[in-house]
Tab-separated table of C-alpha atoms and ligand atoms in Angstrom:
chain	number	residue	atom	x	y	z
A	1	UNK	CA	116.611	58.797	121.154
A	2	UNK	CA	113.625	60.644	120.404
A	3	UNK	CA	114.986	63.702	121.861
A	4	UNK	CA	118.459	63.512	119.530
A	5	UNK	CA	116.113	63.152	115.985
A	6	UNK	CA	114.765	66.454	117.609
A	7	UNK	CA	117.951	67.996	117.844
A	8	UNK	CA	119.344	66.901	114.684
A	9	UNK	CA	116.629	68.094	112.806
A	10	UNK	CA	115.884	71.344	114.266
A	11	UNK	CA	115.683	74.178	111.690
A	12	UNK	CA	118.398	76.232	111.179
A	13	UNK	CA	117.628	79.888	110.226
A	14	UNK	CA	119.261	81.909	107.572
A	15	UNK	CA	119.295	85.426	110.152
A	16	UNK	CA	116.784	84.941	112.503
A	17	UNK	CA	116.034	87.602	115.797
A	18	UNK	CA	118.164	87.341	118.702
A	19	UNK	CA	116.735	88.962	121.734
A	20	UNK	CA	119.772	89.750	124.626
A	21	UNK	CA	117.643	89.862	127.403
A	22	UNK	CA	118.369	93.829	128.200
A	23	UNK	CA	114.900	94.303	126.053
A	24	UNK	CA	112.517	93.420	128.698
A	25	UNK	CA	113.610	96.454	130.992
A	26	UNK	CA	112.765	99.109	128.066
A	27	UNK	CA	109.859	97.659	127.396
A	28	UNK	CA	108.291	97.319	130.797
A	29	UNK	CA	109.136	100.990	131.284
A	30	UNK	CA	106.586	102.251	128.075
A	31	UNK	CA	104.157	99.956	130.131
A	32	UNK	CA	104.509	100.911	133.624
A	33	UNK	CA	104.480	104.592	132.159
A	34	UNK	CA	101.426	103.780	129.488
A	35	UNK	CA	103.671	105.427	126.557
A	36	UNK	CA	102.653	102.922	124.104
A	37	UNK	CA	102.291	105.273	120.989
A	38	UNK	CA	104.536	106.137	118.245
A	39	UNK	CA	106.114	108.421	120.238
A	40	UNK	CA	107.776	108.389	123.536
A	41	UNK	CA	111.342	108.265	125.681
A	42	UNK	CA	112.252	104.766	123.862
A	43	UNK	CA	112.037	106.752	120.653
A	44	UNK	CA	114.217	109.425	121.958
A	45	UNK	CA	116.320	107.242	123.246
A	46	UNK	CA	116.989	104.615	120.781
A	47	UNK	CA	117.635	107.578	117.987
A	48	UNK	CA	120.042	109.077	120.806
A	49	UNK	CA	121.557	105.474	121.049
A	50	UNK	CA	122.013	105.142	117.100
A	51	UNK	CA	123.504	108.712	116.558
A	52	UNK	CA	126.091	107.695	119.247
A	53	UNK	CA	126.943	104.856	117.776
A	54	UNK	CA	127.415	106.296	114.321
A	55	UNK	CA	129.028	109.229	115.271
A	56	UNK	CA	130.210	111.321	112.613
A	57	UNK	CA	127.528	114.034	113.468
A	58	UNK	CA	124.234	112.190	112.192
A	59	UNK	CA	120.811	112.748	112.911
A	60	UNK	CA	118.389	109.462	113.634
A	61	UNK	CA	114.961	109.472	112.845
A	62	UNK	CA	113.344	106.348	113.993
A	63	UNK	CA	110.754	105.272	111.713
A	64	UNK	CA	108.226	102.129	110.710
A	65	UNK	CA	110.583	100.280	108.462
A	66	UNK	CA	113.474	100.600	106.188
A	67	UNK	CA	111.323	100.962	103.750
A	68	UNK	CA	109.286	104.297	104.962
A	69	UNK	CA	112.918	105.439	105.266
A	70	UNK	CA	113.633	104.623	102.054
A	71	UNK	CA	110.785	106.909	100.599
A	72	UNK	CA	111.206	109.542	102.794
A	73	UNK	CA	114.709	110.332	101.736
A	74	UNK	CA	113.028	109.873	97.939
A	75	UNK	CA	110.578	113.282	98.700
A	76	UNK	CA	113.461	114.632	101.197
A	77	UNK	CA	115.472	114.675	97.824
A	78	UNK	CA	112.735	116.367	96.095
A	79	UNK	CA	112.053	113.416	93.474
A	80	UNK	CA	109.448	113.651	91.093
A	81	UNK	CA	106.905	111.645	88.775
A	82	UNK	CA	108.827	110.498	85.623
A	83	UNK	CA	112.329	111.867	87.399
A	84	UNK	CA	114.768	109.153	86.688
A	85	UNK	CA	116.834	107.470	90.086
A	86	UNK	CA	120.130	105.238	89.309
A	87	UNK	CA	119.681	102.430	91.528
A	88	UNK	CA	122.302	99.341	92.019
A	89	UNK	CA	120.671	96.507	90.311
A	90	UNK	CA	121.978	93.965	92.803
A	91	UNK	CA	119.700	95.045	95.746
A	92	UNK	CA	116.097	93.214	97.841
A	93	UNK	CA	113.222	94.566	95.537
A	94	UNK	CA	112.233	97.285	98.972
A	95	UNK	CA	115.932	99.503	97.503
A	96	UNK	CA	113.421	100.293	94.607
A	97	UNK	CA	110.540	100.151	95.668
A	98	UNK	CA	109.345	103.632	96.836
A	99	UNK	CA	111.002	104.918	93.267
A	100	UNK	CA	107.761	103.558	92.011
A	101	UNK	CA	105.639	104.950	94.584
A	102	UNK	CA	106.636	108.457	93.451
A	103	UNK	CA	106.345	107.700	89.836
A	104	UNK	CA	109.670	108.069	89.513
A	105	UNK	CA	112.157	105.682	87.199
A	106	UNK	CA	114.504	103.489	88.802
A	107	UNK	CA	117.897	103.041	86.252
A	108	UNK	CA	119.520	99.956	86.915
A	109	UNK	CA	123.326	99.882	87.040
A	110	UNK	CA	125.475	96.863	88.257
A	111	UNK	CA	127.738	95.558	90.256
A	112	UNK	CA	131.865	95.787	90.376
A	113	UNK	CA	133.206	92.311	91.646
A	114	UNK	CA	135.269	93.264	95.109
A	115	UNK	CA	132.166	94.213	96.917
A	116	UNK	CA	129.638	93.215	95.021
A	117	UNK	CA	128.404	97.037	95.116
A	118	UNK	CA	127.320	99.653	92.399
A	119	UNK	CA	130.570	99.921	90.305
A	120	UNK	CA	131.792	103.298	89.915
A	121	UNK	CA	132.988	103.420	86.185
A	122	UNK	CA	129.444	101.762	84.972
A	123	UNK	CA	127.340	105.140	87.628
A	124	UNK	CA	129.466	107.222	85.576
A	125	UNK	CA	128.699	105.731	81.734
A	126	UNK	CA	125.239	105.317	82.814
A	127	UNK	CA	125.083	109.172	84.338
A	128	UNK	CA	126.748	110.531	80.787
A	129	UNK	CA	124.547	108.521	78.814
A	130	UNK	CA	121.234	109.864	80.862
A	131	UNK	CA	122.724	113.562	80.475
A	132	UNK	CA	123.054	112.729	76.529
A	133	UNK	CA	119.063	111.237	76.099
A	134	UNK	CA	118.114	114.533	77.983
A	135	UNK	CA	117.036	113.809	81.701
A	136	UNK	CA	119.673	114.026	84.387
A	137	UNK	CA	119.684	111.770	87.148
A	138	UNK	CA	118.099	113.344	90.641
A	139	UNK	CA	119.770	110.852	93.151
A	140	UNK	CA	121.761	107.674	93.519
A	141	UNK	CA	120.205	104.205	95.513
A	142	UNK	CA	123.021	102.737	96.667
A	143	UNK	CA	123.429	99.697	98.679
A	144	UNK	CA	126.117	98.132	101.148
A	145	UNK	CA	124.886	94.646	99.971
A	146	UNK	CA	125.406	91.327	103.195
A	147	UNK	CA	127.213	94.157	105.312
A	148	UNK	CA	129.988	94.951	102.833
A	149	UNK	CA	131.196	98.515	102.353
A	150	UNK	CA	130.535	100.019	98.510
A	151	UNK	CA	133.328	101.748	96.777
A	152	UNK	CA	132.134	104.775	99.035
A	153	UNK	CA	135.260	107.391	98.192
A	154	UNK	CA	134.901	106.653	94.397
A	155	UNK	CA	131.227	106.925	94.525
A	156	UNK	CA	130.994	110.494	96.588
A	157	UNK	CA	133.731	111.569	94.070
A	158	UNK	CA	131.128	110.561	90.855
A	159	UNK	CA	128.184	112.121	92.915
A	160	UNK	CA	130.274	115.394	93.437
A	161	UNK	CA	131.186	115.873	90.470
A	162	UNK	CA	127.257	115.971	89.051
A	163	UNK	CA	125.969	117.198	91.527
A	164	UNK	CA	123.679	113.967	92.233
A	165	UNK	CA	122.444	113.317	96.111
A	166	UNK	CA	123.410	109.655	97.559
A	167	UNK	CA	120.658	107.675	99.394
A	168	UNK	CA	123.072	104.998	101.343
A	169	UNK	CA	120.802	102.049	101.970
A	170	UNK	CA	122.389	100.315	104.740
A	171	UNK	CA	119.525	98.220	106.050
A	172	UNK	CA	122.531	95.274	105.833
A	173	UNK	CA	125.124	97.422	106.979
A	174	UNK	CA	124.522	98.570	110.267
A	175	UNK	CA	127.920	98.132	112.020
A	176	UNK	CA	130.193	97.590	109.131
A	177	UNK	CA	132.714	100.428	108.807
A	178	UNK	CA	135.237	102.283	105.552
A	179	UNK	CA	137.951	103.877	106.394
A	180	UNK	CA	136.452	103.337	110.394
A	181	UNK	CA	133.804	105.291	109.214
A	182	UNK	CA	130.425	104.111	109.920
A	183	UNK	CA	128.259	102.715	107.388
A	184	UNK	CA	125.066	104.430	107.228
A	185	UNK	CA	126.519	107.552	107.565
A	186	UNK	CA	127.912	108.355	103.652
A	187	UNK	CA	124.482	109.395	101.627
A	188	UNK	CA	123.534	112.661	101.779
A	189	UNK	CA	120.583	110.485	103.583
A	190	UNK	CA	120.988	107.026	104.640
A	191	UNK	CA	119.293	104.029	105.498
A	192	UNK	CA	118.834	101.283	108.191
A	193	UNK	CA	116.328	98.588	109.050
A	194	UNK	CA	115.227	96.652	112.108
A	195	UNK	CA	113.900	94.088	110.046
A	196	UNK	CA	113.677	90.759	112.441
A	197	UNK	CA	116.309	89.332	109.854
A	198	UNK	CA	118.668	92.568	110.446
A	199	UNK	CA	121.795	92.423	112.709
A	200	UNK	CA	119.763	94.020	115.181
A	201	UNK	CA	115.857	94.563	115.062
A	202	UNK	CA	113.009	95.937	116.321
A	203	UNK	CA	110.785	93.091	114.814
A	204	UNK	CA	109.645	95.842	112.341
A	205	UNK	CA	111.712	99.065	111.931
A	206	UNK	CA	113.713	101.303	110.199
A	207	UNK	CA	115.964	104.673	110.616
A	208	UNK	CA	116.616	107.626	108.341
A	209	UNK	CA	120.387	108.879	109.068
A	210	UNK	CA	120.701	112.934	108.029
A	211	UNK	CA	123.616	115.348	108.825
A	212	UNK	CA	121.240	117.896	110.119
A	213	UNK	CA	119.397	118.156	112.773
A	214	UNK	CA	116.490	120.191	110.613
A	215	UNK	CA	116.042	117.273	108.057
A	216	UNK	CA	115.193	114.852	110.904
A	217	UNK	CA	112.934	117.521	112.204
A	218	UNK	CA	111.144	117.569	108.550
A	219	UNK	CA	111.439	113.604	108.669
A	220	UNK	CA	109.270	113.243	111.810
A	221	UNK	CA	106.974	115.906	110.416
A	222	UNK	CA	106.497	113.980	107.050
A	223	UNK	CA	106.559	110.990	109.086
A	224	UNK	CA	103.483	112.076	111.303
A	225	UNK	CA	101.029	112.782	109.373
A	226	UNK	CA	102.711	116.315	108.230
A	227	UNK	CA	100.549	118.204	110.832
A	228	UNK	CA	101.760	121.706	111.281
A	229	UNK	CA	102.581	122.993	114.823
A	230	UNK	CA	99.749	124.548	116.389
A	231	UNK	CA	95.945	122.980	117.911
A	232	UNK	CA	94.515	123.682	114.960
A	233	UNK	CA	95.075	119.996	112.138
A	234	UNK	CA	96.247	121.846	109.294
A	235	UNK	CA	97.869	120.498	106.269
A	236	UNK	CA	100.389	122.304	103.943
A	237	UNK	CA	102.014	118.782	102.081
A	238	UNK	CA	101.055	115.055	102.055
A	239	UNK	CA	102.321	112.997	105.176
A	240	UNK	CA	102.686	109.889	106.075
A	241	UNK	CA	102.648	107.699	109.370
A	242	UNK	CA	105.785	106.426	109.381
A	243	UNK	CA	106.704	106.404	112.934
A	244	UNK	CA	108.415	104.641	115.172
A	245	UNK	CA	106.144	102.936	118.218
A	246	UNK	CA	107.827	103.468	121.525
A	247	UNK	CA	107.711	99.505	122.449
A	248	UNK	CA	109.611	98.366	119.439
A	249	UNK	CA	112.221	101.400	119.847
A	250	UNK	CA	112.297	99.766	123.360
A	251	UNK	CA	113.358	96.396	122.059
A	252	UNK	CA	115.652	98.728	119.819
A	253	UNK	CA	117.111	100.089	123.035
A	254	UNK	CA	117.911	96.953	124.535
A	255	UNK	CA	119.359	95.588	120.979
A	256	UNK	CA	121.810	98.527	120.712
A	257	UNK	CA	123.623	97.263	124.062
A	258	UNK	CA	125.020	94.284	122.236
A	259	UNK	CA	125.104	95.610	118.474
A	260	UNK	CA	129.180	95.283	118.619
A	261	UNK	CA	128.908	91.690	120.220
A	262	UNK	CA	126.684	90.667	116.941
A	263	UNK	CA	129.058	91.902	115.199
A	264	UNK	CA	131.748	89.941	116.225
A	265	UNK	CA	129.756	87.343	115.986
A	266	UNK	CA	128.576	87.351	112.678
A	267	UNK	CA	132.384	87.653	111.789
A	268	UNK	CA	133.244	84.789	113.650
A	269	UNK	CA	130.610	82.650	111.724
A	270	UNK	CA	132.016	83.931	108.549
A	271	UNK	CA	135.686	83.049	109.688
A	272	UNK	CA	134.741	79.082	110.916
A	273	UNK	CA	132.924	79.134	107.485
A	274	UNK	CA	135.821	80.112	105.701
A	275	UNK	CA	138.667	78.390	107.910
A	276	UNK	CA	136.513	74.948	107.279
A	277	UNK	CA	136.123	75.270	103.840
A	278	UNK	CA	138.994	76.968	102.406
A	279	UNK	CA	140.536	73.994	101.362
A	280	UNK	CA	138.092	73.416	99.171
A	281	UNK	CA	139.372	75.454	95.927
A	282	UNK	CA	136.083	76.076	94.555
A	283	UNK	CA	134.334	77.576	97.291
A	284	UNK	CA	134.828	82.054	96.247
A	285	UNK	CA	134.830	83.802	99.434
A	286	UNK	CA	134.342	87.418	99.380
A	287	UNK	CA	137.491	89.085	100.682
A	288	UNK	CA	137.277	93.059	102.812
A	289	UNK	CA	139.347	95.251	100.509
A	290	UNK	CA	141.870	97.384	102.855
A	291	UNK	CA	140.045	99.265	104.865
A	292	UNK	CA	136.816	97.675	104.384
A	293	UNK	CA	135.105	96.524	107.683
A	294	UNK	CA	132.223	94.466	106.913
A	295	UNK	CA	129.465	93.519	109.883
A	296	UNK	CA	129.155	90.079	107.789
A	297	UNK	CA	125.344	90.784	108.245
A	298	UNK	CA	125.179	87.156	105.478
A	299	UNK	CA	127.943	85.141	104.893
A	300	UNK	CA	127.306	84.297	100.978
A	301	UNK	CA	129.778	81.827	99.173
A	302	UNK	CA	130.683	81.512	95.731
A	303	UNK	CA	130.366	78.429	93.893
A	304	UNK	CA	131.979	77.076	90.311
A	305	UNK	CA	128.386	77.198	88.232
A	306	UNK	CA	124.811	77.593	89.070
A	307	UNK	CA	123.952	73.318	89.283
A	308	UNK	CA	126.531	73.141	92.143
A	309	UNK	CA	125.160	76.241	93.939
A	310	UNK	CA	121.799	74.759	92.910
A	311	UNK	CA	122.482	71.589	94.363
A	312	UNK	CA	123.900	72.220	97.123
A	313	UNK	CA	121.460	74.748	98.423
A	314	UNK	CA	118.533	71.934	97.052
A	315	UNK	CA	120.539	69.583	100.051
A	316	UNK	CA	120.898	71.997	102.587
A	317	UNK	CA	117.284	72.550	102.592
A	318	UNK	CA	116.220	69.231	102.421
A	319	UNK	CA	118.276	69.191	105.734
A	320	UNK	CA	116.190	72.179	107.127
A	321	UNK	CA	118.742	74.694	106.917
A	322	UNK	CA	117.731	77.791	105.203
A	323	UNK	CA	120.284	78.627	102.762
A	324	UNK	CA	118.961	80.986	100.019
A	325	UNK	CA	120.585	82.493	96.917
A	326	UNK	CA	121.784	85.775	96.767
A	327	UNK	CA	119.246	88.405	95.725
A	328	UNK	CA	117.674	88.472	92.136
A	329	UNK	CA	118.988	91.355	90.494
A	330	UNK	CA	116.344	93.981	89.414
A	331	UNK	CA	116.670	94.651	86.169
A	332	UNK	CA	115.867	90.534	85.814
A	333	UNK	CA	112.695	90.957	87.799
A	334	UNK	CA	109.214	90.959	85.606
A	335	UNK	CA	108.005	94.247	87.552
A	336	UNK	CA	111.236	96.161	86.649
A	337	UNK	CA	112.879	94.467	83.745
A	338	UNK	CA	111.679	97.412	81.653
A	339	UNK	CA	113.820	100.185	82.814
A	340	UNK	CA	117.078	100.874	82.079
A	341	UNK	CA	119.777	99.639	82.743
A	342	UNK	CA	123.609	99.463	82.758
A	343	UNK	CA	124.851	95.917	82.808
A	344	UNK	CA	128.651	94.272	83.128
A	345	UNK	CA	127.951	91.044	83.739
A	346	UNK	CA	128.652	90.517	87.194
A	347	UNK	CA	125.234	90.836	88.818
A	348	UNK	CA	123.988	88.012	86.718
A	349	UNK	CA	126.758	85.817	87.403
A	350	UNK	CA	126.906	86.461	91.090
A	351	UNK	CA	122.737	85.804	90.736
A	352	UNK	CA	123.401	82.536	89.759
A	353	UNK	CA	126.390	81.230	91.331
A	354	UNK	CA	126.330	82.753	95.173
A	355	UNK	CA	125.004	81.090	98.208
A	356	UNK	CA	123.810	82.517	101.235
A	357	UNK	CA	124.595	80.299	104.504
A	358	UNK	CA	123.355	81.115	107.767
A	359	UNK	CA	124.742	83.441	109.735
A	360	UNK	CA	122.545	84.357	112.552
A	361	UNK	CA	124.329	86.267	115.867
A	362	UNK	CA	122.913	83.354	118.030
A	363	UNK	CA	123.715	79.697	115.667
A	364	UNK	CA	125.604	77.460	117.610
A	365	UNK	CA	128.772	76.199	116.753
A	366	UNK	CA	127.455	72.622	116.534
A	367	UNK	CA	124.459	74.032	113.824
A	368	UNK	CA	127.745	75.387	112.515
A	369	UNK	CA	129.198	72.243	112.276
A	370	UNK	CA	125.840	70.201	110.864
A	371	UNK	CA	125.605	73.201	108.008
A	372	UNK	CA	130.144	72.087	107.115
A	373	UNK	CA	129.354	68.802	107.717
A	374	UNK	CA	126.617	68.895	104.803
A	375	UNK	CA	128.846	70.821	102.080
A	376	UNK	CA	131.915	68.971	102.670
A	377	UNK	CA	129.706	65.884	102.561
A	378	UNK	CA	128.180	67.455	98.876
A	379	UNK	CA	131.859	68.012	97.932
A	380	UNK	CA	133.236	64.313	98.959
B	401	PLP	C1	115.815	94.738	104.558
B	401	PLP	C2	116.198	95.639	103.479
B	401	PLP	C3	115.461	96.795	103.199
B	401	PLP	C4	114.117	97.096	103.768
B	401	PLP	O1	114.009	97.220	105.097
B	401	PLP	P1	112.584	96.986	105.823
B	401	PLP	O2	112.852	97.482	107.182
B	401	PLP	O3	112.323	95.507	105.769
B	401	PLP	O4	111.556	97.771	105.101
B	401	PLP	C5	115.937	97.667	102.232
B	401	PLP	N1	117.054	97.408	101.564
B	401	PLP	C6	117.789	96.296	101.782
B	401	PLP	C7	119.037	96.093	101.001
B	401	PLP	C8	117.373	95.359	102.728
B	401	PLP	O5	118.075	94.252	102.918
């Protein structure tokens, strides 16, 4: 009896780590051959692993978090105090972050509603308008938001065309595919994280993707300190310690053997989520355009208004699940809502009205079933 009440009220995580088991073996090896440092074959390897797995000709640099990767594409890119960065609006607060650590000025523009990504036609109003108050643009944060693909052709078309670098954040993203084209692998740089709340992880971690194999070499310079080559420590530029340890590019290692598994999984959660609540005509589900592969890194349902999603996510919490809404748009939050920004609509509505449900690799189908159970319970 006791052991049931257990059971039933176990917390359910929103994304929470899911070790295979093929860790261990990585990980013993930087023991048993004392290469615990920020450096080592695990590092090698795991970048080796992810540039594999991308394909497409990148070059992995394994680094401290998303983050650090984030920032290091930023001076990569050459930005500049008071140089102004278009960034999508509907992003987590770390897409913007390291604008701010460079002094630089994040512009805000939103969403378009099929993948909830930077819409194209707003980049381009919001790059004319920039050009017209006298400061072009130096580079373009954009985001492949829950695992879904952004409008990548008609975004490289806009960035062409004005000669504006991409920075891809695809800390979400990492085994969602356009046009069976990796994400991660359509900025000029791009982004992943090993985040414990990732698709994969490293507990703490994070990857800058290049198409050269001399920008990852300057990425592990700037991530180590900047130390030139030579016995001597001299300095030329400001570094930063930004790399990866060998242990958690272990656990990396071991994570990369079932990377395609998650994915299917996280799909599969997304498809007994949507095949058992369908029927309910209220519930928005957000549909892969054609050739639009999404890892389903969150699957994030639409509700009518903001009471319901309110509501419900208000019950599913007093049920331990962890539900949470979807992210807080940018130009809304107090440390950013000065900037500018280039608003539609649609990252305020999907603010208020989306839900994200848990959608871990490893939930059971019976957590499954208590999380359906709950909503078609709010529903009647
Ligand atoms: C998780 C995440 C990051 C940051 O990654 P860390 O490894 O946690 O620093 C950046 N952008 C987005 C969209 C994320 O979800």
């Amino acid at each position: 009896m006791a052991k049931k009440a257990t059971l039933l009220n176990t917390k359910i995580w929103l994304s929470s780590p899911h070790m295979s088991g093929h860790e261990h073996k990585y990980i013993k090896e930087a023991f048993d051959t004392n290469w615990i440092a920020p450096l080592g074959p695990n590092v090698n390897g795991f970048e080796k692993d992810l540039e594999i797995y991308l394909g497409n000709e990148t070059h992995v640099a394994a680094l401290t978090t998303g983050t650090a990767a984030i920032h290091l594409a930023l001076i990569l890119l050459n930005i500049q105090e008071n140089d102004e960065v278009i960034c999508q609006t509907k992003t987590f607060a770390a897409s913007i972050n390291p604008v701010l650590y460079l002094g630089a000025k994040p512009v805000f523009v939103d969403s378009e509603k099929d993948t909830w990504n930077m819409c194209p036609v707003l980049l381009e109003q919001a790059i004319l308008n920039r050009i017209k108050l006298g400061v072009k643009p130096k580079a373009v944060i954009v985001i492949n938001l829950y695992g879904m693909p952004h409008k990548v052709k008609e975004i490289q078309n806009i960035s062409k065309k004005y000669k504006i670098p991409i920075v891809e954040d695809s800390a979400e993203a990492l085994g969602s595919s356009y046009n069976n084209k990796k994400c991660g692998t359509f900025g000029d740089l791009s982004v992943l994280s090993f985040n414990g709340n990732k698709i994969i992880t490293t507990s703490g971690g994070g990857a800058l993707v290049s198409k050269s194999k001399e920008i990852k070499t300057k990425t592990i310079y700037l991530a180590t300190q900047a130390k030139e080559p030579g016995l001597e420590y001299s300095h030329v530029t400001t570094g930063y310690n930004y790399r990866m340890s060998n242990i958690l590019a272990g656990i990396g290692r071991g994570q990369m053997e079932v990377l395609e598994a998650y994915v299917e999984l996280r799909r599969k959660n997304y498809n007994y989520y949507l095949k058992h609540l369908k029927h309910l005509k209220v519930i928005k589900f957000l549909n892969e355009p054609e050739g639009f592969y999404s890892n389903r890194w969150l699957t994030c349902i639409e509700l009518p208004t903001k009471q319901i999603r309110d509501e419900l996510l208000k019950l599913l919490i007093n049920n331990n699940i962890e539900a949470r809404p979807s992210w807080k748009p940018m130009h809304l939050q107090p440390a950013f809502k000065h900037y500018p920004k280039y608003l539609n609509g649609i990252s305020d509505k999907l603010y208020k009205k989306v839900l994200c449900l848990p959608s871990g690799s490893n939930l059971t189908k019976k957590e499954l079933d208590r999380i359906l159970t709950i909503i078609k319970q709010y529903f009647g």
